[in-house]
XYZ file of C-alpha atoms in Angstrom:
409
model
C -28.394 -36.182 -84.269
C -28.778 -32.520 -85.331
C -31.824 -32.217 -83.109
C -29.882 -33.672 -80.164
C -27.003 -31.217 -80.679
C -29.478 -28.336 -80.882
C -31.116 -29.431 -77.627
C -27.720 -29.664 -75.883
C -26.621 -26.238 -77.143
C -29.834 -24.520 -76.104
C -29.617 -26.236 -72.716
C -26.054 -24.980 -72.207
C -27.115 -21.493 -73.219
C -29.953 -21.584 -70.720
C -27.555 -22.656 -67.943
C -24.921 -19.997 -68.733
C -24.632 -17.104 -66.321
C -24.385 -13.442 -67.150
C -20.931 -11.907 -66.630
C -20.563 -10.260 -63.250
C -21.045 -6.475 -63.271
C -17.839 -4.491 -63.051
C -16.897 -1.547 -60.866
C -17.327 1.499 -63.105
C -14.374 3.789 -63.694
C -14.701 7.525 -63.077
C -15.665 9.675 -60.109
C -18.043 8.359 -57.445
C -19.932 9.909 -54.551
C -19.715 7.855 -51.360
C -22.006 8.029 -48.327
C -21.433 6.730 -44.815
C -25.022 6.482 -43.585
C -25.398 7.023 -39.850
C -28.348 5.704 -37.863
C -29.281 9.267 -36.884
C -29.884 10.066 -40.569
C -26.701 12.053 -41.076
C -24.576 11.199 -44.098
C -20.828 11.705 -44.270
C -20.192 12.324 -47.956
C -16.931 12.026 -49.883
C -15.702 11.419 -53.415
C -13.388 8.849 -54.916
C -12.097 8.052 -58.376
C -11.890 4.541 -59.829
C -9.356 3.840 -62.572
C -8.447 0.679 -64.479
C -4.996 -0.246 -65.731
C -4.634 -3.584 -67.516
C -7.613 -4.987 -65.660
C -6.411 -3.882 -62.204
C -8.651 -1.426 -60.416
C -7.279 1.351 -58.223
C -9.088 3.993 -56.204
C -8.073 7.485 -55.127
C -9.990 8.989 -52.195
C -10.494 12.695 -52.970
C -10.321 15.329 -50.230
C -9.522 18.844 -51.475
C -5.888 18.692 -52.628
C -5.276 15.116 -51.468
C -5.572 11.963 -53.570
C -5.145 8.921 -51.300
C -4.208 5.786 -53.218
C -6.142 2.617 -52.398
C -4.840 -0.356 -54.387
C -6.112 -3.370 -52.426
C -9.362 -4.035 -54.319
C -10.861 -7.472 -54.885
C -14.012 -8.398 -56.795
C -15.737 -11.777 -56.511
C -18.849 -11.920 -58.649
C -20.840 -8.839 -57.701
C -19.054 -8.491 -54.344
C -16.377 -5.788 -54.065
C -13.911 -5.681 -51.169
C -11.818 -2.538 -50.652
C -9.149 -2.458 -47.958
C -7.881 0.939 -46.882
C -4.083 1.366 -46.777
C -4.062 2.639 -43.178
C -6.034 2.491 -39.965
C -7.157 -1.154 -40.412
C -10.503 -0.516 -42.089
C -12.228 -1.890 -45.179
C -15.368 -1.755 -47.303
C -17.440 -4.905 -47.869
C -19.881 -4.113 -50.662
C -21.972 -5.494 -53.510
C -22.623 -3.998 -56.932
C -26.288 -3.246 -57.526
C -28.242 -3.516 -60.784
C -27.866 0.235 -61.380
C -24.069 0.055 -60.941
C -24.027 1.546 -57.449
C -22.354 -0.016 -54.408
C -24.038 -0.940 -51.136
C -22.533 -2.542 -48.090
C -20.573 -1.724 -44.949
C -17.494 0.216 -43.929
C -15.831 -1.875 -41.224
C -13.240 -0.653 -38.735
C -11.188 -3.357 -37.049
C -10.573 -2.084 -33.535
C -8.276 -3.565 -30.900
C -10.800 -6.069 -29.542
C -13.869 -5.742 -31.788
C -15.189 -4.569 -35.155
C -17.483 -1.609 -35.785
C -19.399 -0.980 -38.984
C -21.625 1.548 -40.700
C -23.788 1.398 -43.829
C -22.006 2.503 -46.988
C -23.493 3.504 -50.345
C -21.734 4.885 -53.408
C -22.970 6.149 -56.755
C -20.956 6.236 -60.005
C -20.564 9.246 -62.286
C -21.223 11.773 -59.510
C -18.355 14.232 -59.248
C -19.957 16.758 -56.905
C -19.569 16.409 -53.158
C -22.566 18.521 -52.184
C -25.135 19.908 -54.654
C -25.667 23.668 -54.637
C -28.834 25.482 -55.653
C -28.049 29.066 -54.657
C -25.082 31.399 -54.961
C -23.144 31.812 -51.732
C -24.490 34.760 -49.738
C -21.250 35.185 -47.786
C -17.579 34.346 -48.086
C -16.066 32.269 -45.274
C -12.435 32.687 -46.313
C -10.295 33.450 -43.276
C -9.453 32.354 -39.748
C -12.266 31.221 -37.433
C -11.796 30.578 -33.667
C -14.276 27.747 -33.059
C -15.745 26.182 -29.937
C -17.034 22.610 -30.076
C -19.443 21.335 -27.455
C -21.011 17.919 -26.837
C -24.803 18.214 -26.347
C -25.741 17.890 -22.683
C -22.238 18.681 -21.443
C -20.725 21.951 -20.286
C -17.126 21.454 -21.388
C -15.939 22.601 -24.798
C -12.868 22.282 -26.983
C -11.171 24.955 -29.040
C -9.969 24.882 -32.627
C -9.234 27.385 -35.360
C -10.927 26.907 -38.713
C -9.086 28.133 -41.784
C -11.065 28.236 -45.021
C -10.597 29.361 -48.619
C -13.708 30.021 -50.685
C -14.091 30.548 -54.420
C -17.673 30.918 -55.572
C -19.619 28.167 -53.821
C -16.605 25.912 -53.275
C -14.711 25.794 -49.953
C -11.549 24.037 -48.815
C -9.726 24.220 -45.500
C -9.213 22.532 -42.158
C -9.450 22.983 -38.401
C -6.223 23.505 -36.462
C -5.920 22.208 -32.892
C -3.103 21.988 -30.376
C -2.607 18.311 -31.228
C -2.863 18.494 -35.017
C -5.233 19.363 -37.813
C -8.411 17.812 -39.215
C -6.588 17.300 -42.516
C -8.216 18.089 -45.880
C -11.794 19.388 -45.654
C -13.810 20.082 -48.792
C -17.310 21.442 -49.330
C -19.540 24.334 -50.299
C -21.433 27.371 -49.143
C -24.946 26.918 -50.545
C -26.803 30.159 -49.963
C -26.252 30.689 -46.224
C -25.266 27.098 -45.372
C -21.710 25.827 -44.988
C -21.048 22.113 -45.580
C -17.650 20.409 -45.273
C -16.557 16.800 -45.078
C -13.566 14.472 -45.232
C -12.824 10.753 -45.221
C -9.412 9.088 -45.109
C -10.090 5.690 -43.538
C -9.916 7.086 -39.999
C -11.335 10.597 -40.060
C -14.976 10.476 -41.172
C -16.267 13.997 -40.577
C -19.159 16.176 -41.703
C -19.571 19.820 -40.677
C -22.572 22.047 -41.356
C -23.347 25.534 -40.083
C -25.462 28.611 -40.762
C -23.401 31.503 -42.160
C -25.130 34.514 -40.597
C -22.698 36.986 -42.146
C -19.072 37.210 -43.258
C -17.864 36.828 -39.660
C -20.350 34.581 -37.828
C -21.107 30.856 -37.953
C -23.972 29.517 -35.828
C -26.000 26.323 -35.379
C -22.969 24.236 -36.254
C -23.262 20.455 -36.245
C -20.191 18.218 -36.373
C -20.844 14.562 -37.241
C -17.848 12.452 -36.274
C -17.574 8.807 -37.219
C -20.373 6.336 -36.561
C -22.356 8.106 -33.828
C -20.641 11.130 -32.262
C -22.271 14.540 -32.688
C -21.000 17.895 -31.458
C -22.248 21.445 -31.775
C -20.091 24.422 -32.714
C -20.062 28.139 -33.339
C -17.360 30.452 -34.639
C -16.424 34.120 -35.067
C -13.892 35.219 -37.656
C -10.720 36.644 -36.111
C -7.487 36.874 -38.070
C -5.454 37.269 -34.853
C -6.612 34.035 -33.183
C -3.807 31.782 -31.926
C -3.395 28.316 -30.449
C -1.176 27.526 -27.476
C 2.494 27.121 -28.419
C 2.966 23.456 -29.412
C 6.306 23.320 -27.537
C 4.672 24.140 -24.185
C 1.997 21.433 -24.014
C 4.426 18.700 -23.010
C 7.973 19.341 -21.841
C 10.788 17.590 -19.991
C 10.609 17.592 -16.211
C 14.167 18.880 -15.925
C 16.159 21.076 -18.288
C 18.795 19.044 -20.095
C 16.999 15.743 -19.503
C 18.392 12.643 -21.227
C 16.017 10.001 -22.631
C 16.513 6.372 -21.669
C 14.354 3.754 -23.354
C 14.597 0.294 -24.909
C 11.836 -1.303 -26.984
C 11.602 -4.112 -29.549
C 11.657 -3.326 -33.254
C 9.389 -5.050 -35.779
C 11.720 -8.065 -35.797
C 11.591 -8.374 -32.020
C 15.150 -7.072 -31.565
C 15.684 -4.725 -28.618
C 16.736 -1.189 -29.621
C 17.893 1.460 -27.147
C 18.451 5.156 -27.695
C 21.790 4.526 -25.959
C 22.940 2.161 -28.728
C 26.112 3.114 -30.635
C 24.036 3.952 -33.714
C 22.642 7.032 -31.968
C 25.706 8.276 -30.084
C 27.037 11.726 -31.007
C 24.124 12.253 -33.388
C 21.071 14.459 -33.375
C 18.042 12.211 -32.831
C 14.379 12.786 -33.614
C 12.061 10.628 -31.500
C 8.660 10.356 -33.143
C 5.743 9.288 -30.914
C 3.288 7.814 -33.366
C 0.699 5.141 -34.151
C -0.690 3.470 -37.250
C -4.206 4.596 -36.234
C -3.293 8.314 -36.317
C -3.930 10.403 -39.481
C -1.678 13.277 -38.388
C 1.058 10.706 -37.683
C 0.614 9.545 -41.271
C 1.296 13.058 -42.546
C 4.316 13.509 -40.291
C 5.734 10.109 -41.254
C 5.367 10.884 -44.957
C 7.419 14.039 -44.450
C 10.051 12.615 -42.066
C 10.631 9.469 -44.118
C 11.607 11.479 -47.185
C 13.562 14.034 -45.159
C 15.592 11.255 -43.491
C 16.627 9.734 -46.814
C 17.992 13.114 -47.915
C 19.692 13.999 -44.609
C 20.760 10.812 -42.807
C 24.385 11.275 -43.860
C 24.517 14.546 -41.924
C 24.688 12.746 -38.575
C 20.990 12.458 -37.722
C 18.772 9.533 -36.749
C 15.036 9.104 -36.302
C 13.317 6.597 -34.017
C 9.585 5.962 -34.259
C 7.924 4.826 -31.031
C 4.563 3.229 -31.833
C 1.678 3.376 -29.383
C -0.783 0.954 -30.930
C -4.352 0.243 -29.861
C -3.464 -3.179 -28.490
C -0.726 -4.455 -26.209
C -0.487 -7.673 -28.259
C 2.909 -7.654 -30.005
C 1.859 -9.534 -33.145
C -1.245 -7.412 -33.739
C 0.716 -4.214 -33.152
C 3.509 -5.466 -35.406
C 1.075 -6.123 -38.267
C -0.424 -2.645 -38.001
C 2.920 -0.861 -37.693
C 4.513 -2.885 -40.517
C 1.846 -1.856 -43.004
C 2.142 1.758 -41.920
C 5.944 1.775 -42.225
C 5.894 -0.022 -45.565
C 3.454 2.442 -47.116
C 5.781 5.356 -46.348
C 8.996 3.435 -46.988
C 10.277 4.129 -43.467
C 13.970 3.220 -43.276
C 14.634 4.248 -39.657
C 13.863 2.081 -36.597
C 10.183 1.484 -35.794
C 9.765 0.327 -32.189
C 6.698 -1.044 -30.412
C 6.194 0.384 -26.925
C 3.554 -2.164 -25.896
C 1.549 0.744 -24.459
C -1.761 1.986 -25.884
C -2.482 5.662 -26.638
C -5.424 5.571 -24.205
C -3.269 4.430 -21.279
C -3.228 7.321 -18.761
C 0.230 6.167 -17.645
C 1.718 6.077 -21.153
C 4.325 8.745 -20.419
C 5.366 7.214 -17.091
C 5.663 3.762 -18.676
C 7.653 4.811 -21.743
C 9.218 8.263 -21.326
C 9.169 9.242 -17.638
C 11.423 12.216 -18.394
C 8.390 14.004 -19.917
C 5.667 15.888 -18.070
C 3.162 13.921 -20.170
C 2.107 12.961 -23.672
C -0.662 15.336 -24.715
C -1.356 14.031 -28.201
C -0.101 12.185 -31.243
C 2.154 12.759 -32.933
C 4.577 14.207 -30.405
C 8.138 14.810 -31.597
C 11.175 15.012 -29.328
C 14.389 16.632 -30.585
C 17.616 15.429 -28.989
C 20.987 17.123 -29.509
C 24.331 15.403 -30.131
C 25.078 15.228 -26.402
C 21.852 13.275 -25.786
C 19.960 16.129 -24.144
C 16.378 16.962 -25.084
C 16.292 20.259 -26.928
C 12.558 20.527 -27.625
C 9.262 18.623 -27.340
C 6.673 19.442 -30.001
C 3.055 18.252 -29.692
C 0.954 17.759 -32.837
C 1.646 18.266 -36.507
C 0.384 20.746 -39.081
C 0.185 18.638 -42.220
C -0.229 19.495 -45.900
C -3.929 20.141 -45.409
C -3.038 23.298 -43.452
C -1.367 25.052 -46.401
C 0.805 27.905 -45.168
C 1.173 26.324 -41.715
C 2.738 23.229 -43.246
C 5.224 25.433 -45.084
C 6.004 27.273 -41.831
C 6.502 23.953 -40.054
C 9.037 22.820 -42.656
C 11.023 26.057 -42.329
C 11.063 25.868 -38.522
C 11.878 22.159 -38.558
C 14.837 22.588 -40.904
C 16.131 25.584 -38.940
C 16.010 23.532 -35.714
C 17.726 20.578 -37.352
C 20.450 22.822 -38.791
C 21.073 24.054 -35.267
C 21.220 20.551 -33.799
C 23.528 19.328 -36.569
C 26.107 22.090 -36.256
């Protein structure tokens, strides 16, 4: 009998499986590995509270919470809070992650190889002291190889030692939080937020010249850039990019909210009130920053006689798909004002004519329309300078509150 029990116990032990490896806590270095050999590098921190894992994506001063994490055996699934993307990965024997970052687009999925390594807090290694300091304002021209057209942006960077933080400002918004280094004479910057996946590198020829710039954007796009430092560089006034066709124009629109109920700007709720009309989309990182600010501002100021309406231009015309995307976006920022679905995509060349024919066009997202208490459009503002822009975000808040004080008199 004892021999039989021993045989059974040893057999059970032989059949037992090792416990599944666990996602290590601490700081990780992630890589989106492009087919052209370029890596888009970022950092994230994994923490554990009572057995529940959470992740914070790290980009300069931003810590983006990711709390939808599921592990099944050695498989780890991480769903990003915005932009309908996720990581499908497996833990390796050395504790690293390998798998795919998948973006769920309107009518298809796109993916790229993803690798991540635990206990790596640096973004880019440095071997040499920085030869130059890139702090300052840099008018920058981006060009697609093989094409003659270019686009303009203004880089703003802050450098301490080898470390650099900053962003690029454009007429339709900013590139959010960029983080990197100057290693000797080479500048490297990157960011990842679930939508933006960017890597910039350039040769720093001196304190005022960047050459041989390469901008890796997403899965495949590559652009070239060069820049000259100029503290006086300016972008076009954001209130002149899109305007109303006639002075004193009155908006007239009706769209369904997330419950399918029709909401019009002419409803009693909005009469004799200042109204902010926010042209947005759950796919848009700058819209995320604007929504975070406006949602909190509205809670503090709604009793002053102001309303906000978000008009969503989603990547599909399907109501249920758009509803799902917009609901998650609104929930994350605790939006308590109406969120309406236009049924028009941001790529539709007729988006202004179909939704807001009073405008000369919609030049970018977000676009914000300010309406006075009589229903007339006071101002149309294209783009948004978010918290990644530092002083420009503070300037925006001052100008925004001054405008709202005027409209609420």
